[in-house]
Each structure stands twice: as C-alpha cells, then as structure tokens.
PDB file of C-alpha atoms in Angstrom:
ATOM      1  CA  MET A   1      79.746 102.417  44.671  1.00 47.00           C
ATOM      2  CA  LYS A   2      78.128 104.613  47.177  1.00 54.00           C
ATOM      3  CA  THR A   3      78.058 101.852  49.778  1.00 59.00           C
ATOM      4  CA  LYS A   4      81.821 101.339  49.589  1.00 63.00           C
ATOM      5  CA  LYS A   5      82.473 105.024  49.942  1.00 63.00           C
ATOM      6  CA  SER A   6      80.015 105.426  52.795  1.00 67.00           C
ATOM      7  CA  ASN A   7      81.493 102.313  54.445  1.00 68.00           C
ATOM      8  CA  LYS A   8      84.995 103.774  54.096  1.00 74.00           C
ATOM      9  CA  THR A   9      83.952 107.092  55.465  1.00 86.00           C
ATOM     10  CA  TYR A  10      82.189 105.358  58.333  1.00 83.00           C
ATOM     11  CA  THR A  11      85.320 103.384  59.280  1.00 85.00           C
ATOM     12  CA  SER A  12      87.529 106.401  58.776  1.00 88.00           C
ATOM     13  CA  LYS A  13      85.267 108.418  61.072  1.00 87.00           C
ATOM     14  CA  ILE A  14      85.419 105.700  63.727  1.00 85.00           C
ATOM     15  CA  PHE A  15      89.205 105.538  63.365  1.00 86.00           C
ATOM     16  CA  GLU A  16      89.405 109.307  63.641  1.00 87.00           C
ATOM     17  CA  ILE A  17      87.248 109.285  66.781  1.00 86.00           C
ATOM     18  CA  ILE A  18      89.474 106.621  68.316  1.00 84.00           C
ATOM     19  CA  LEU A  19      92.607 108.619  67.489  1.00 86.00           C
ATOM     20  CA  LYS A  20      91.184 111.796  68.942  1.00 87.00           C
ATOM     21  CA  SER A  21      89.946 110.151  72.125  1.00 87.00           C
ATOM     22  CA  TRP A  22      92.755 107.690  72.882  1.00 87.00           C
ATOM     23  CA  TRP A  23      93.225 109.192  76.315  1.00 90.00           C
ATOM     24  CA  VAL A  24      89.584 108.537  77.209  1.00 90.00           C
ATOM     25  CA  ILE A  25      89.924 104.890  76.215  1.00 88.00           C
ATOM     26  CA  LEU A  26      93.175 104.621  78.175  1.00 92.00           C
ATOM     27  CA  PHE A  27      91.537 106.256  81.202  1.00 95.00           C
ATOM     28  CA  ILE A  28      88.608 103.821  81.055  1.00 95.00           C
ATOM     29  CA  MET A  29      90.997 100.861  80.818  1.00 95.00           C
ATOM     30  CA  VAL A  30      93.073 102.081  83.784  1.00 97.00           C
ATOM     31  CA  CYS A  31      89.920 102.683  85.826  1.00 97.00           C
ATOM     32  CA  SER A  32      88.569  99.224  85.049  1.00 97.00           C
ATOM     33  CA  LEU A  33      91.921  97.676  85.994  1.00 98.00           C
ATOM     34  CA  GLY A  34      91.943  99.580  89.289  1.00 97.00           C
ATOM     35  CA  TYR A  35      88.356  98.568  89.975  1.00 98.00           C
ATOM     36  CA  ASP A  36      89.160  94.921  89.302  1.00 98.00           C
ATOM     37  CA  LEU A  37      92.157  95.003  91.661  1.00 98.00           C
ATOM     38  CA  GLY A  38      90.065  96.717  94.326  1.00 97.00           C
ATOM     39  CA  ILE A  39      87.349  94.080  94.088  1.00 98.00           C
ATOM     40  CA  LYS A  40      89.921  91.282  94.407  1.00 98.00           C
ATOM     41  CA  LYS A  41      91.454  92.895  97.505  1.00 98.00           C
ATOM     42  CA  ARG A  42      87.986  93.347  98.957  1.00 98.00           C
ATOM     43  CA  LYS A  43      87.151  89.677  98.436  1.00 98.00           C
ATOM     44  CA  VAL A  44      90.396  88.634 100.142  1.00 98.00           C
ATOM     45  CA  ALA A  45      89.668  90.959 103.064  1.00 98.00           C
ATOM     46  CA  ILE A  46      86.129  89.587 103.387  1.00 98.00           C
ATOM     47  CA  THR A  47      87.448  86.020 103.436  1.00 98.00           C
ATOM     48  CA  GLN A  48      89.995  86.906 106.125  1.00 98.00           C
ATOM     49  CA  MET A  49      87.357  88.646 108.224  1.00 98.00           C
ATOM     50  CA  LYS A  50      85.010  85.654 107.952  1.00 98.00           C
ATOM     51  CA  THR A  51      87.823  83.355 109.104  1.00 98.00           C
ATOM     52  CA  LYS A  52      88.600  85.613 112.065  1.00 98.00           C
ATOM     53  CA  TYR A  53      84.894  85.807 112.906  1.00 98.00           C
ATOM     54  CA  ASN A  54      84.533  82.012 112.886  1.00 98.00           C
ATOM     55  CA  ASN A  55      87.643  81.665 115.078  1.00 98.00           C
ATOM     56  CA  LEU A  56      86.243  84.199 117.522  1.00 98.00           C
ATOM     57  CA  LEU A  57      82.920  82.342 117.634  1.00 98.00           C
ATOM     58  CA  ALA A  58      84.754  79.104 118.431  1.00 98.00           C
ATOM     59  CA  GLN A  59      86.780  80.824 121.166  1.00 98.00           C
ATOM     60  CA  LYS A  60      83.603  82.338 122.585  1.00 98.00           C
ATOM     61  CA  ALA A  61      81.876  78.946 122.694  1.00 97.00           C
ATOM     62  CA  PHE A  62      84.917  77.416 124.424  1.00 98.00           C
ATOM     63  CA  ALA A  63      85.038  80.264 126.952  1.00 98.00           C
ATOM     64  CA  ILE A  64      81.317  79.937 127.688  1.00 97.00           C
ATOM     65  CA  SER A  65      81.600  76.183 128.268  1.00 96.00           C
ATOM     66  CA  LYS A  66      84.637  76.707 130.501  1.00 96.00           C
ATOM     67  CA  LYS A  67      82.785  79.403 132.448  1.00 96.00           C
ATOM     68  CA  GLU A  68      79.798  77.105 132.952  1.00 94.00           C
ATOM     69  CA  ASP A  69      82.095  74.304 134.112  1.00 90.00           C
ATOM     70  CA  LEU A  70      83.862  76.577 136.587  1.00 91.00           C
ATOM     71  CA  THR A  71      80.538  77.948 137.828  1.00 90.00           C
ATOM     72  CA  LEU A  72      79.286  74.400 138.448  1.00 85.00           C
ATOM     73  CA  LYS A  73      82.491  73.503 140.281  1.00 82.00           C
ATOM     74  CA  LEU A  74      82.299  76.644 142.379  1.00 84.00           C
ATOM     75  CA  SER A  75      78.655  76.132 143.302  1.00 82.00           C
ATOM     76  CA  SER A  76      79.156  72.439 144.071  1.00 78.00           C
ATOM     77  CA  GLN A  77      82.017  73.042 146.511  1.00 78.00           C
ATOM     78  CA  SER A  78      79.529  73.815 149.253  1.00 80.00           C
ATOM     79  CA  ASP A  79      77.743  70.493 148.636  1.00 80.00           C
ATOM     80  CA  PRO A  80      78.844  67.875 151.240  1.00 81.00           C
ATOM     81  CA  SER A  81      78.477  64.936 148.851  1.00 81.00           C
ATOM     82  CA  TRP A  82      80.783  66.637 146.347  1.00 80.00           C
ATOM     83  CA  VAL A  83      83.382  67.296 149.053  1.00 80.00           C
ATOM     84  CA  GLU A  84      83.181  63.636 150.091  1.00 80.00           C
ATOM     85  CA  GLN A  85      83.590  62.498 146.486  1.00 81.00           C
ATOM     86  CA  VAL A  86      86.675  64.693 145.997  1.00 80.00           C
ATOM     87  CA  LEU A  87      88.211  63.405 149.219  1.00 80.00           C
ATOM     88  CA  MET A  88      87.621  59.795 148.140  1.00 80.00           C
ATOM     89  CA  LYS A  89      88.910  60.342 144.615  1.00 81.00           C
ATOM     90  CA  GLU A  90      91.999  62.473 145.191  1.00 82.00           C
ATOM     91  CA  LEU A  91      93.085  61.679 148.749  1.00 80.00           C
ATOM     92  CA  GLY A  92      91.857  58.108 149.039  1.00 79.00           C
ATOM     93  CA  VAL A  93      89.779  58.828 152.151  1.00 80.00           C
ATOM     94  CA  VAL A  94      87.066  56.258 152.862  1.00 80.00           C
ATOM     95  CA  PRO A  95      83.833  56.989 154.742  1.00 77.00           C
ATOM     96  CA  GLU A  96      83.520  55.486 158.208  1.00 80.00           C
ATOM     97  CA  ASN A  97      80.977  52.830 157.265  1.00 82.00           C
ATOM     98  CA  LYS A  98      82.937  51.505 154.260  1.00 79.00           C
ATOM     99  CA  ILE A  99      85.990  49.256 154.000  1.00 80.00           C
ATOM    100  CA  LYS A 100      89.046  50.234 152.004  1.00 77.00           C
ATOM    101  CA  VAL A 101      90.585  47.410 149.958  1.00 76.00           C
ATOM    102  CA  HIS A 102      94.119  47.521 148.481  1.00 74.00           C
ATOM    103  CA  PHE A 103      95.174  45.273 145.605  1.00 79.00           C
ATOM    104  CA  LYS A 104      98.793  44.346 144.955  1.00 83.00           C
ATOM    105  CA  ASN A 105     100.144  43.373 141.568  1.00 74.00           C
TER     106      ASN A 105
END
C-alpha cells in the first residue's frame, strides 16, 4: 500500500515540478533549436568557404604557371636561336644555308 502511495506522490511531485517550470523547459527547447540551426548554418558556411578556398588555390596555381611561362618567353626573346625559330615558324623565313620547299595539293 505504501509503495503505491509513495509512487503516486512521486509522480505527482514530478508533474507539479513540470507544471511550475514549464517556461524553463520551453526556454531550453528554444535554445536547443536555435543552437541546432546555428550549427547547420555554420556547416554550410564552412563548406562554402572551403569551396572558395579550393577555387582560389586553383586560380593561384594557374596564375603562377602563366607567370612562369611569360617569364620564360620574356627572357628567351633576347636569345638569337629563339628569334630565328619564331621567324621560321610564324613568318616562314628560312636561314640562308637552308632550302625552302613548298608542297601543292
């Protein structure tokens, strides 16, 4: 008998505590919801920043390779063999000791 009564009083006390502190429970639920939304937004922002970072790394690598290519072209313009090669390739000029041959289709 005593166990039923003590069990009832125990549940009634818990119910009474819940009724008296409903606003605390509601506050905790709202805070946890806000925290969850904040974490989701943070994860999305981190993903976007990682994507931007990877794109910037790719652009940097492309710019570095282009810079190296332009530096090589600039430094090789003073080289006589390079000038001769460009003249032969783009203008069709042939050195004096070589014969130019034309093919017709």
